[in-house]
XYZ file of N, CA and C in Angstrom:
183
model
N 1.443 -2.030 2.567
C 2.192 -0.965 1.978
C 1.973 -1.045 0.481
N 1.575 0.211 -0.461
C 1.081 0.037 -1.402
C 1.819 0.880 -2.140
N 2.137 0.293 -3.487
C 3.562 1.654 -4.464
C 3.254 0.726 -5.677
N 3.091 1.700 -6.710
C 3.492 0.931 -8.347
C 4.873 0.727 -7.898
N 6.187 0.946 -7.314
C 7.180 0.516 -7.435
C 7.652 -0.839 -6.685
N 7.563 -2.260 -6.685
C 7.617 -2.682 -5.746
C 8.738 -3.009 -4.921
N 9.933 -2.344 -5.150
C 10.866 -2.108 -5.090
C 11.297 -1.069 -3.930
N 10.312 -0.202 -3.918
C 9.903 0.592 -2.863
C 8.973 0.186 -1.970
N 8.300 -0.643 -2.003
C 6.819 -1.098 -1.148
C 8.295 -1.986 -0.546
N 8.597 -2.908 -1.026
C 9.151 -4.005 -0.501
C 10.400 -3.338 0.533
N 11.092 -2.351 0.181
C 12.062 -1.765 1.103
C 11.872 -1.338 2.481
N 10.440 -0.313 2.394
C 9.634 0.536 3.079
C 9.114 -0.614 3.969
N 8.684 -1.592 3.579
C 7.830 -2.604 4.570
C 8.883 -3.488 5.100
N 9.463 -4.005 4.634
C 11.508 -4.601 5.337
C 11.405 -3.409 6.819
N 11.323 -2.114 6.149
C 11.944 -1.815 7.529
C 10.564 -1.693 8.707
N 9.802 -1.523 7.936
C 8.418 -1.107 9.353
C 8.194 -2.714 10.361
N 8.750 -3.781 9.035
C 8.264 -4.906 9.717
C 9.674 -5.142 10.796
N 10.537 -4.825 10.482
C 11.939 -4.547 11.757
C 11.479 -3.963 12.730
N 10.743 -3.099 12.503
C 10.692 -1.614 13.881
C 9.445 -2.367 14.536
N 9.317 -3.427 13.833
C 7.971 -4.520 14.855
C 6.491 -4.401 14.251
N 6.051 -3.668 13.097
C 4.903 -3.521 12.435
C 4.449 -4.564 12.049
N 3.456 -4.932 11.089
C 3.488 -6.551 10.732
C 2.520 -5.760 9.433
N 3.397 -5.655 8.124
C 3.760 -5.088 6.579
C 3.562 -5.978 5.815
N 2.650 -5.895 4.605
C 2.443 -6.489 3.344
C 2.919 -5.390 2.335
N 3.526 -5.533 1.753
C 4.073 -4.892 0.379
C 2.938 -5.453 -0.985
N 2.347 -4.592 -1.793
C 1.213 -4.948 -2.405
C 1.420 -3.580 -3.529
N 1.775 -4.195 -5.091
C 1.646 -2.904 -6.131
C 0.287 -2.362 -5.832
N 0.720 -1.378 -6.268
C -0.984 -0.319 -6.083
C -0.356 0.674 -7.045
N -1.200 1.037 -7.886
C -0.753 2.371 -8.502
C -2.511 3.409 -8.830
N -2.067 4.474 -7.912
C -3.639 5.264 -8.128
C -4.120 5.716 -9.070
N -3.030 5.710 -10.118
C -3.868 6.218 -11.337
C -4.840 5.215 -12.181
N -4.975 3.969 -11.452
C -5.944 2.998 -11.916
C -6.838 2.448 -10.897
N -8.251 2.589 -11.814
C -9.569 2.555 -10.245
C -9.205 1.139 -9.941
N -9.466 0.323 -10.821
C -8.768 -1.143 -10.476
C -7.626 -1.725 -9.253
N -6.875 -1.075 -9.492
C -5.536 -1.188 -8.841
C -6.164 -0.616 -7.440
N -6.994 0.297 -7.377
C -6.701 0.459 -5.899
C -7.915 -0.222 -5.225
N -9.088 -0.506 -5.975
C -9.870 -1.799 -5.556
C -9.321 -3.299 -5.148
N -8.567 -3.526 -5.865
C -7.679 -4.647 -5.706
C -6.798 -4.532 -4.256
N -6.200 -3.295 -4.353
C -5.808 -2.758 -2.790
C -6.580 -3.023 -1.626
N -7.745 -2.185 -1.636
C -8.514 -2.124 -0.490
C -9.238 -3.215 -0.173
N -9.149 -4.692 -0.992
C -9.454 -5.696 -1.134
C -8.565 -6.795 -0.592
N -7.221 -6.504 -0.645
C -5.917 -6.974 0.061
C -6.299 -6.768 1.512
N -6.448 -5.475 2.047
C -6.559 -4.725 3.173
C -7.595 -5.413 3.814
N -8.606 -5.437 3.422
C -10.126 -6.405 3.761
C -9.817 -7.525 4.464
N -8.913 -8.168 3.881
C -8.347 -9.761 4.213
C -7.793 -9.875 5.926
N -7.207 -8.770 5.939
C -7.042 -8.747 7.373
C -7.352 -7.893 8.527
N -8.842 -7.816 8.327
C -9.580 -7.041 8.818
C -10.555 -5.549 8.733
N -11.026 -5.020 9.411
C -11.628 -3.794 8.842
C -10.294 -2.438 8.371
N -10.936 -1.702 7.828
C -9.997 -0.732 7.273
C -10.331 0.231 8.260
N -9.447 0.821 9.390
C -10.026 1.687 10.293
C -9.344 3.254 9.712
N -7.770 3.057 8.988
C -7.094 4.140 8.687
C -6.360 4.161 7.913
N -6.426 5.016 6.631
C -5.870 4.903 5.465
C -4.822 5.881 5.671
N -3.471 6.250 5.230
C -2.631 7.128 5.053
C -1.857 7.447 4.122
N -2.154 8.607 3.313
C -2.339 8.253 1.871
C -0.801 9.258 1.673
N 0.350 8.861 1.589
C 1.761 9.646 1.247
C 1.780 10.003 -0.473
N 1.062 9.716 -1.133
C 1.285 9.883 -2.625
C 1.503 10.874 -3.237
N 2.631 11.574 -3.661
C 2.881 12.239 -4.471
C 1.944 12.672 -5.833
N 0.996 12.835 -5.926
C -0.197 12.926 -6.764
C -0.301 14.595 -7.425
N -0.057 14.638 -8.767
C -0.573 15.883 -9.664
C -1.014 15.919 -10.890
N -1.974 16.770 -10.999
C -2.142 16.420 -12.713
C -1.318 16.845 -13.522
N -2.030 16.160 -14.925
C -0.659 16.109 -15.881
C -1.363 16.662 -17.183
């Protein structure tokens, strides 16, 4: 689970990992190429990336 807020990653993944998911909470913020390399690099660790689902509120500014 990926959020510049981790406050929100960490809430959001509390509950998916309740409902039986198995959740890493991990800052990510997309407005930096870095940050989301670092992401998909987390993701790597435990296996292939088969499906991304991207909820982000995203607009320009």
């Amino acid at each position: 689970m990926g959020d510049k807020n981790m406050d929100n990653a960490n809430n959001i993944a509390t509950i998916m990992n309740n409902a039986g998911f198995d959740v890493v909470s991990v800052r990510m913020d997309l407005s930096f190429r870095e940050s989301i390399l670092q992401f998909i690099s987390k993701g790597q660790e435990y296996g292939d990336i088969t499906m991304l689902i991207n909820g982000a509120g995203v607009s320009p500014s």
